[in-house]
PDB file of C-alpha atoms in Angstrom:
ATOM      1  CA  MET T  39      71.115 104.338  74.432  1.00 47.00           C
ATOM      2  CA  THR T  40      67.336 104.620  74.310  1.00 46.00           C
ATOM      3  CA  SER T  41      65.085 104.207  77.328  1.00 55.00           C
ATOM      4  CA  GLY T  42      64.634 100.564  78.264  1.00 69.00           C
ATOM      5  CA  SER T  43      67.332  99.278  75.923  1.00 84.00           C
ATOM      6  CA  PRO T  44      70.329  97.423  77.358  1.00 90.00           C
ATOM      7  CA  LEU T  45      73.569  99.242  77.999  1.00 92.00           C
ATOM      8  CA  THR T  46      76.104  98.210  75.362  1.00 96.00           C
ATOM      9  CA  VAL T  47      79.500  97.190  76.728  1.00 97.00           C
ATOM     10  CA  THR T  48      82.907  96.536  75.229  1.00 97.00           C
ATOM     11  CA  LEU T  49      84.772  94.227  77.598  1.00 96.00           C
ATOM     12  CA  ILE T  50      88.572  94.381  77.627  1.00 96.00           C
ATOM     13  CA  GLY T  51      90.066  91.432  79.500  1.00 91.00           C
ATOM     14  CA  ALA T  52      89.333  87.771  78.949  1.00 78.00           C
ATOM     15  CA  GLY T  53      90.978  86.449  82.114  1.00 83.00           C
ATOM     16  CA  ARG T  54      89.340  85.350  85.353  1.00 83.00           C
ATOM     17  CA  MET T  55      87.960  88.769  86.221  1.00 86.00           C
ATOM     18  CA  GLY T  56      86.815  89.392  82.665  1.00 87.00           C
ATOM     19  CA  THR T  57      84.971  86.076  82.564  1.00 90.00           C
ATOM     20  CA  LEU T  58      83.207  86.779  85.864  1.00 92.00           C
ATOM     21  CA  ILE T  59      82.222  90.257  84.710  1.00 93.00           C
ATOM     22  CA  ALA T  60      80.844  88.895  81.421  1.00 91.00           C
ATOM     23  CA  HIS T  61      78.692  86.386  83.306  1.00 92.00           C
ATOM     24  CA  SER T  62      77.435  89.038  85.730  1.00 93.00           C
ATOM     25  CA  LEU T  63      76.596  91.474  82.935  1.00 90.00           C
ATOM     26  CA  GLU T  64      74.640  88.747  81.148  1.00 86.00           C
ATOM     27  CA  ALA T  65      72.797  87.752  84.332  1.00 90.00           C
ATOM     28  CA  ASP T  66      71.930  91.372  85.143  1.00 88.00           C
ATOM     29  CA  GLY T  67      69.884  91.788  81.977  1.00 84.00           C
ATOM     30  CA  GLY T  68      70.595  95.500  81.664  1.00 90.00           C
ATOM     31  CA  PHE T  69      73.762  95.037  79.623  1.00 93.00           C
ATOM     32  CA  GLN T  70      74.678  93.740  76.184  1.00 94.00           C
ATOM     33  CA  VAL T  71      78.323  92.853  75.555  1.00 94.00           C
ATOM     34  CA  VAL T  72      79.074  93.807  71.958  1.00 95.00           C
ATOM     35  CA  GLY T  73      82.705  92.694  71.977  1.00 95.00           C
ATOM     36  CA  THR T  74      85.339  91.048  74.171  1.00 95.00           C
ATOM     37  CA  TYR T  75      89.059  91.616  73.687  1.00 96.00           C
ATOM     38  CA  ASP T  76      92.248  90.465  75.384  1.00 93.00           C
ATOM     39  CA  VAL T  77      95.825  91.686  75.106  1.00 90.00           C
ATOM     40  CA  ASP T  78      96.371  89.720  71.914  1.00 92.00           C
ATOM     41  CA  SER T  79      93.316  91.195  70.162  1.00 95.00           C
ATOM     42  CA  ALA T  80      93.312  94.649  71.771  1.00 95.00           C
ATOM     43  CA  SER T  81      94.673  96.294  68.616  1.00 96.00           C
ATOM     44  CA  ARG T  82      91.212  95.831  67.081  1.00 97.00           C
ATOM     45  CA  LEU T  83      89.986  98.491  69.507  1.00 97.00           C
ATOM     46  CA  ASP T  84      91.884 101.145  67.562  1.00 97.00           C
ATOM     47  CA  GLU T  85      89.599 101.112  64.512  1.00 96.00           C
ATOM     48  CA  GLU T  86      87.573  97.910  64.096  1.00 95.00           C
ATOM     49  CA  ALA T  87      85.699  97.426  67.368  1.00 97.00           C
ATOM     50  CA  PRO T  88      82.098  98.701  67.305  1.00 97.00           C
ATOM     51  CA  ALA T  89      81.160 101.647  69.496  1.00 97.00           C
ATOM     52  CA  ALA T  90      79.506 100.993  72.849  1.00 97.00           C
ATOM     53  CA  ASP T  91      78.071 103.001  75.730  1.00 97.00           C
ATOM     54  CA  LEU T  92      80.713 101.713  78.125  1.00 97.00           C
ATOM     55  CA  ALA T  93      84.134 100.074  78.055  1.00 98.00           C
ATOM     56  CA  ILE T  94      85.053  97.887  81.021  1.00 97.00           C
ATOM     57  CA  ASP T  95      88.783  97.177  81.250  1.00 96.00           C
ATOM     58  CA  PHE T  96      90.190  94.470  83.528  1.00 94.00           C
ATOM     59  CA  SER T  97      93.040  93.461  81.251  1.00 93.00           C
ATOM     60  CA  ASN T  98      96.749  94.234  81.379  1.00 90.00           C
ATOM     61  CA  ARG T  99      98.691  97.489  81.217  1.00 91.00           C
ATOM     62  CA  ALA T 100     100.005  96.394  77.814  1.00 94.00           C
ATOM     63  CA  ALA T 101      96.505  96.929  76.382  1.00 96.00           C
ATOM     64  CA  LEU T 102      96.254 100.517  77.630  1.00 97.00           C
ATOM     65  CA  PRO T 103      97.180 102.285  74.349  1.00 97.00           C
ATOM     66  CA  HIS T 104      94.325 100.469  72.633  1.00 98.00           C
ATOM     67  CA  THR T 105      91.869 101.182  75.454  1.00 98.00           C
ATOM     68  CA  LEU T 106      92.773 104.870  75.246  1.00 98.00           C
ATOM     69  CA  ALA T 107      92.342 104.851  71.471  1.00 98.00           C
ATOM     70  CA  TYR T 108      88.921 103.205  71.753  1.00 98.00           C
ATOM     71  CA  VAL T 109      87.556 105.659  74.305  1.00 98.00           C
ATOM     72  CA  ARG T 110      88.863 108.645  72.333  1.00 98.00           C
ATOM     73  CA  ARG T 111      87.352 107.287  69.111  1.00 98.00           C
ATOM     74  CA  THR T 112      83.925 106.367  70.480  1.00 98.00           C
ATOM     75  CA  GLY T 113      83.479 108.780  73.385  1.00 97.00           C
ATOM     76  CA  CYS T 114      82.191 105.973  75.582  1.00 98.00           C
ATOM     77  CA  ALA T 115      82.414 105.886  79.358  1.00 98.00           C
ATOM     78  CA  LEU T 116      85.321 103.894  80.827  1.00 98.00           C
ATOM     79  CA  LEU T 117      85.413 101.752  83.943  1.00 98.00           C
ATOM     80  CA  SER T 118      88.969 100.534  84.533  1.00 97.00           C
ATOM     81  CA  GLY T 119      90.124  98.047  87.128  1.00 93.00           C
ATOM     82  CA  THR T 120      93.498  97.160  85.628  1.00 92.00           C
ATOM     83  CA  THR T 121      96.364  97.502  88.105  1.00 86.00           C
ATOM     84  CA  GLY T 122     100.112  98.013  87.756  1.00 85.00           C
ATOM     85  CA  TYR T 123      99.917 101.315  85.873  1.00 92.00           C
ATOM     86  CA  SER T 124     102.634 103.939  86.186  1.00 93.00           C
ATOM     87  CA  ASP T 125     101.781 107.497  87.238  1.00 93.00           C
ATOM     88  CA  GLU T 126     102.119 108.563  83.607  1.00 97.00           C
ATOM     89  CA  GLU T 127      99.680 105.887  82.454  1.00 97.00           C
ATOM     90  CA  LEU T 128      97.175 106.851  85.143  1.00 96.00           C
ATOM     91  CA  ALA T 129      97.455 110.461  83.971  1.00 97.00           C
ATOM     92  CA  GLN T 130      96.558 109.330  80.445  1.00 98.00           C
ATOM     93  CA  ILE T 131      93.435 107.627  81.803  1.00 98.00           C
ATOM     94  CA  ARG T 132      92.461 110.743  83.743  1.00 97.00           C
ATOM     95  CA  ALA T 133      92.873 112.847  80.596  1.00 98.00           C
ATOM     96  CA  LEU T 134      90.022 110.906  78.981  1.00 98.00           C
ATOM     97  CA  SER T 135      87.672 112.550  81.483  1.00 97.00           C
ATOM     98  CA  GLU T 136      87.620 115.748  79.441  1.00 97.00           C
ATOM     99  CA  LYS T 137      85.137 114.093  77.084  1.00 97.00           C
ATOM    100  CA  SER T 138      84.052 110.877  78.834  1.00 98.00           C
ATOM    101  CA  ALA T 139      82.893 109.724  82.248  1.00 98.00           C
ATOM    102  CA  VAL T 140      85.826 107.753  83.656  1.00 98.00           C
ATOM    103  CA  ILE T 141      86.589 105.761  86.764  1.00 98.00           C
ATOM    104  CA  HIS T 142      89.740 103.872  87.630  1.00 96.00           C
ATOM    105  CA  SER T 143      89.941 101.909  90.856  1.00 93.00           C
ATOM    106  CA  ALA T 144      92.299  99.206  92.033  1.00 86.00           C
ATOM    107  CA  ASN T 145      89.457  97.643  94.011  1.00 87.00           C
ATOM    108  CA  TYR T 146      85.686  97.671  93.472  1.00 94.00           C
ATOM    109  CA  SER T 147      84.724  96.021  96.753  1.00 93.00           C
ATOM    110  CA  LEU T 148      82.342  98.029  98.939  1.00 93.00           C
ATOM    111  CA  GLY T 149      84.020  96.526 101.993  1.00 95.00           C
ATOM    112  CA  VAL T 150      87.438  97.717 100.844  1.00 94.00           C
ATOM    113  CA  ALA T 151      86.019 101.180 100.146  1.00 93.00           C
ATOM    114  CA  VAL T 152      84.826 101.328 103.752  1.00 94.00           C
ATOM    115  CA  LEU T 153      88.202  99.977 104.949  1.00 96.00           C
ATOM    116  CA  ARG T 154      89.970 102.800 103.159  1.00 94.00           C
ATOM    117  CA  ARG T 155      87.704 105.385 104.780  1.00 93.00           C
ATOM    118  CA  VAL T 156      88.124 103.861 108.237  1.00 96.00           C
ATOM    119  CA  THR T 157      91.898 103.632 107.712  1.00 98.00           C
ATOM    120  CA  ALA T 158      92.085 107.341 106.912  1.00 96.00           C
ATOM    121  CA  GLU T 159      90.135 108.174 110.064  1.00 97.00           C
ATOM    122  CA  ALA T 160      92.296 105.858 112.196  1.00 98.00           C
ATOM    123  CA  ALA T 161      95.484 107.411 110.796  1.00 98.00           C
ATOM    124  CA  ARG T 162      94.264 110.868 111.784  1.00 97.00           C
ATOM    125  CA  ALA T 163      93.184 109.748 115.254  1.00 98.00           C
ATOM    126  CA  LEU T 164      96.336 107.692 115.886  1.00 98.00           C
ATOM    127  CA  ALA T 165      98.930 110.128 114.555  1.00 95.00           C
ATOM    128  CA  GLY T 166     102.397 109.076 115.691  1.00 94.00           C
ATOM    129  CA  TRP T 167     101.591 105.349 115.859  1.00 98.00           C
ATOM    130  CA  ASP T 168     103.643 102.888 113.801  1.00 98.00           C
ATOM    131  CA  VAL T 169     101.835 101.634 110.685  1.00 98.00           C
ATOM    132  CA  GLU T 170     102.366  98.423 108.724  1.00 98.00           C
ATOM    133  CA  ILE T 171     100.312  97.347 105.690  1.00 98.00           C
ATOM    134  CA  VAL T 172     100.182  93.659 104.736  1.00 98.00           C
ATOM    135  CA  GLU T 173      98.485  92.264 101.615  1.00 98.00           C
ATOM    136  CA  THR T 174      98.071  88.613 100.608  1.00 98.00           C
ATOM    137  CA  HIS T 175      97.089  87.328  97.161  1.00 96.00           C
ATOM    138  CA  HIS T 176      97.094  84.163  95.054  1.00 95.00           C
ATOM    139  CA  ASN T 177     100.309  82.875  93.541  1.00 96.00           C
ATOM    140  CA  GLN T 178      99.447  84.094  90.038  1.00 91.00           C
ATOM    141  CA  LYS T 179      99.254  87.815  90.862  1.00 91.00           C
ATOM    142  CA  ALA T 180     101.888  89.706  88.886  1.00 86.00           C
ATOM    143  CA  ASP T 181     102.194  93.095  90.628  1.00 88.00           C
ATOM    144  CA  ALA T 182     103.274  93.900  94.172  1.00 94.00           C
ATOM    145  CA  PRO T 183     102.252  95.579  96.309  1.00 95.00           C
ATOM    146  CA  SER T 184      98.636  95.329  95.252  1.00 93.00           C
ATOM    147  CA  GLY T 185      96.756  98.337  93.984  1.00 88.00           C
ATOM    148  CA  THR T 186      94.526  98.118  97.057  1.00 91.00           C
ATOM    149  CA  ALA T 187      97.539  98.219  99.367  1.00 96.00           C
ATOM    150  CA  ASN T 188      98.659 101.389  97.605  1.00 94.00           C
ATOM    151  CA  MET T 189      95.182 102.841  98.119  1.00 92.00           C
ATOM    152  CA  LEU T 190      95.477 102.096 101.835  1.00 97.00           C
ATOM    153  CA  LEU T 191      98.930 103.687 101.878  1.00 98.00           C
ATOM    154  CA  ASP T 192      97.378 106.830 100.387  1.00 96.00           C
ATOM    155  CA  ALA T 193      94.750 106.751 103.139  1.00 96.00           C
ATOM    156  CA  VAL T 194      97.450 106.603 105.814  1.00 97.00           C
ATOM    157  CA  ASP T 195      99.791 109.126 104.170  1.00 97.00           C
ATOM    158  CA  PRO T 196      97.798 111.245 101.694  1.00 95.00           C
ATOM    159  CA  SER T 197     100.584 113.826 101.333  1.00 93.00           C
ATOM    160  CA  HIS T 198     103.222 111.121 100.633  1.00 94.00           C
ATOM    161  CA  GLU T 199     105.600 112.576 103.196  1.00 93.00           C
ATOM    162  CA  GLU T 200     106.532 109.428 105.121  1.00 95.00           C
ATOM    163  CA  ASP T 201     109.305 106.933 104.356  1.00 96.00           C
ATOM    164  CA  VAL T 202     107.911 103.684 102.961  1.00 97.00           C
ATOM    165  CA  VAL T 203     109.904 100.464 103.289  1.00 97.00           C
ATOM    166  CA  TYR T 204     108.976  97.428 101.178  1.00 97.00           C
ATOM    167  CA  GLY T 205     109.921  94.518 103.416  1.00 94.00           C
ATOM    168  CA  ARG T 206     112.971  94.359 105.670  1.00 94.00           C
ATOM    169  CA  GLU T 207     116.130  92.294 105.671  1.00 93.00           C
ATOM    170  CA  GLY T 208     119.367  92.211 107.644  1.00 96.00           C
ATOM    171  CA  MET T 209     120.457  94.556 110.410  1.00 96.00           C
ATOM    172  CA  VAL T 210     117.945  97.299 109.732  1.00 94.00           C
ATOM    173  CA  GLY T 211     118.215  98.851 113.199  1.00 96.00           C
ATOM    174  CA  ALA T 212     115.461 100.468 115.199  1.00 96.00           C
ATOM    175  CA  ARG T 213     112.287 101.408 113.363  1.00 95.00           C
ATOM    176  CA  PRO T 214     112.498 105.074 112.278  1.00 94.00           C
ATOM    177  CA  LYS T 215     109.679 107.318 113.447  1.00 93.00           C
ATOM    178  CA  GLY T 216     107.073 107.800 110.738  1.00 93.00           C
ATOM    179  CA  GLN T 217     108.198 104.866 108.624  1.00 97.00           C
ATOM    180  CA  ILE T 218     105.422 102.816 106.970  1.00 98.00           C
ATOM    181  CA  GLY T 219     106.022  99.146 106.205  1.00 98.00           C
ATOM    182  CA  MET T 220     104.517  97.511 103.102  1.00 98.00           C
ATOM    183  CA  HIS T 221     104.528  93.727 102.805  1.00 98.00           C
ATOM    184  CA  SER T 222     103.277  91.405 100.047  1.00 98.00           C
ATOM    185  CA  LEU T 223     102.497  87.717 100.580  1.00 98.00           C
ATOM    186  CA  ARG T 224     101.775  85.379  97.658  1.00 98.00           C
ATOM    187  CA  GLY T 225     100.439  81.845  97.754  1.00 98.00           C
ATOM    188  CA  GLY T 226      97.672  79.441  96.866  1.00 97.00           C
ATOM    189  CA  THR T 227      94.338  80.790  95.661  1.00 94.00           C
ATOM    190  CA  VAL T 228      93.814  83.693  98.068  1.00 95.00           C
ATOM    191  CA  ALA T 229      91.410  86.189  96.455  1.00 91.00           C
ATOM    192  CA  GLY T 230      92.765  89.035  98.565  1.00 93.00           C
ATOM    193  CA  THR T 231      93.437  89.923 102.209  1.00 97.00           C
ATOM    194  CA  HIS T 232      94.468  93.398 103.352  1.00 98.00           C
ATOM    195  CA  GLU T 233      95.535  94.379 106.849  1.00 98.00           C
ATOM    196  CA  VAL T 234      96.469  97.785 108.249  1.00 98.00           C
ATOM    197  CA  HIS T 235      98.256  97.528 111.604  1.00 98.00           C
ATOM    198  CA  PHE T 236      98.519 100.510 113.945  1.00 98.00           C
ATOM    199  CA  PHE T 237     101.005  99.972 116.779  1.00 98.00           C
ATOM    200  CA  GLY T 238     100.956 102.206 119.843  1.00 98.00           C
ATOM    201  CA  THR T 239     102.539 101.798 123.272  1.00 97.00           C
ATOM    202  CA  ASP T 240     101.165  98.570 124.767  1.00 98.00           C
ATOM    203  CA  GLU T 241      98.350  98.291 122.204  1.00 98.00           C
ATOM    204  CA  GLU T 242      97.665  97.471 118.570  1.00 98.00           C
ATOM    205  CA  LEU T 243      94.729  98.114 116.256  1.00 98.00           C
ATOM    206  CA  CYS T 244      94.410  95.923 113.152  1.00 98.00           C
ATOM    207  CA  LEU T 245      91.891  96.690 110.399  1.00 98.00           C
ATOM    208  CA  THR T 246      91.319  93.724 108.085  1.00 98.00           C
ATOM    209  CA  HIS T 247      89.378  92.938 104.937  1.00 97.00           C
ATOM    210  CA  ARG T 248      89.229  89.399 103.541  1.00 97.00           C
ATOM    211  CA  ALA T 249      87.848  88.558 100.116  1.00 94.00           C
ATOM    212  CA  THR T 250      86.726  84.947  99.721  1.00 93.00           C
ATOM    213  CA  SER T 251      85.745  85.353  96.072  1.00 91.00           C
ATOM    214  CA  ARG T 252      86.527  87.710  93.205  1.00 87.00           C
ATOM    215  CA  GLN T 253      82.774  88.057  92.746  1.00 93.00           C
ATOM    216  CA  ILE T 254      82.708  90.887  95.306  1.00 93.00           C
ATOM    217  CA  PHE T 255      84.866  92.997  92.996  1.00 91.00           C
ATOM    218  CA  VAL T 256      82.641  92.145  90.043  1.00 94.00           C
ATOM    219  CA  ASN T 257      79.481  93.125  91.918  1.00 94.00           C
ATOM    220  CA  GLY T 258      80.962  96.481  92.857  1.00 95.00           C
ATOM    221  CA  ALA T 259      82.189  97.133  89.321  1.00 95.00           C
ATOM    222  CA  VAL T 260      78.763  96.413  87.835  1.00 94.00           C
ATOM    223  CA  ALA T 261      77.071  98.656  90.412  1.00 94.00           C
ATOM    224  CA  ALA T 262      79.565 101.443  89.678  1.00 95.00           C
ATOM    225  CA  ALA T 263      79.067 101.017  85.922  1.00 94.00           C
ATOM    226  CA  LYS T 264      75.344 101.672  86.245  1.00 93.00           C
ATOM    227  CA  ARG T 265      76.052 104.947  88.016  1.00 94.00           C
ATOM    228  CA  LEU T 266      78.937 105.965  85.787  1.00 96.00           C
ATOM    229  CA  VAL T 267      76.933 105.993  82.548  1.00 94.00           C
ATOM    230  CA  THR T 268      74.467 108.493  84.039  1.00 93.00           C
ATOM    231  CA  ARG T 269      77.206 111.036  84.828  1.00 95.00           C
ATOM    232  CA  GLU T 270      78.631 113.920  82.859  1.00 96.00           C
ATOM    233  CA  PRO T 271      82.233 113.695  81.583  1.00 97.00           C
ATOM    234  CA  GLY T 272      84.712 113.751  84.436  1.00 97.00           C
ATOM    235  CA  PHE T 273      86.974 111.561  86.512  1.00 97.00           C
ATOM    236  CA  TYR T 274      85.159 109.799  89.354  1.00 96.00           C
ATOM    237  CA  THR T 275      86.320 107.777  92.307  1.00 93.00           C
ATOM    238  CA  PHE T 276      84.535 104.671  93.519  1.00 93.00           C
ATOM    239  CA  ASP T 277      83.541 106.567  96.672  1.00 90.00           C
ATOM    240  CA  GLN T 278      81.985 109.358  94.626  1.00 93.00           C
ATOM    241  CA  LEU T 279      79.834 106.943  92.657  1.00 94.00           C
ATOM    242  CA  MET T 280      78.832 104.680  95.558  1.00 91.00           C
ATOM    243  CA  PHE T 281      78.658 107.091  98.512  1.00 89.00           C
ATOM    244  CA  GLY T 282      78.151 110.444  96.780  1.00 80.00           C
ATOM    245  CA  ASP T 283      80.036 112.388  99.422  1.00 60.00           C
ATOM    246  CA  GLN T 284      83.003 113.776  97.527  1.00 53.00           C
ATOM    247  CA  PRO T 285      83.097 116.512  94.875  1.00 44.00           C
ATOM    248  CA  LEU T 286      83.622 115.647  91.237  1.00 40.00           C
ATOM    249  CA  GLU T 287      87.237 115.901  90.060  1.00 43.00           C
ATOM    250  CA  ARG T 288      87.679 117.452  86.621  1.00 36.00           C
TER     251      ARG T 288
END
């Protein structure tokens, strides 16, 4: 990319998020989308799709092999917001960072990024309190719990030592010490609500983020993309790109 020329982008994902991102990239003026692909056409990424400076992927996990092939072939940067990946699939994305600048995040909202940071601090300060995480999304969302809820779980229990229960039913007995509850609600057109409840003796703290539009995720993704393409190869978190306060992971 030469100075002053638009950043070329291959967009993977033609759904609601993909459409919003395409519109925002066009409105920004600093980007040129050179190709848009969905799950049905993702195989064209293997050999046919033209090279770009950046691939933005908000598609489906089924398209991952083609996204990986495209980044390996072209050496472009990758911004991924697709959720529902397995640990093995996430490891494959991270492996791209040996030669490309890569970010994968389940949520590109600045507000959610701050919520995660505040949640981690609250969990440290309120050690021993009961914790419940509740997420609510529209009735078309396929995966549960949401990727953001899993991010919040990591903030509460970064070492993954606690027992996590996904909903409760029947005679479950008294709540075990250290257990973390995860709950997923689905209905209507909710863009996304995430709550982290901390229960102590005679008091409760609830941290909440409500999204009223998917545009907040788009805005964050576009802002992160601008920073990502200026970085050396490596795997970056959203916090690293937006707040600059964590070391680069290689």
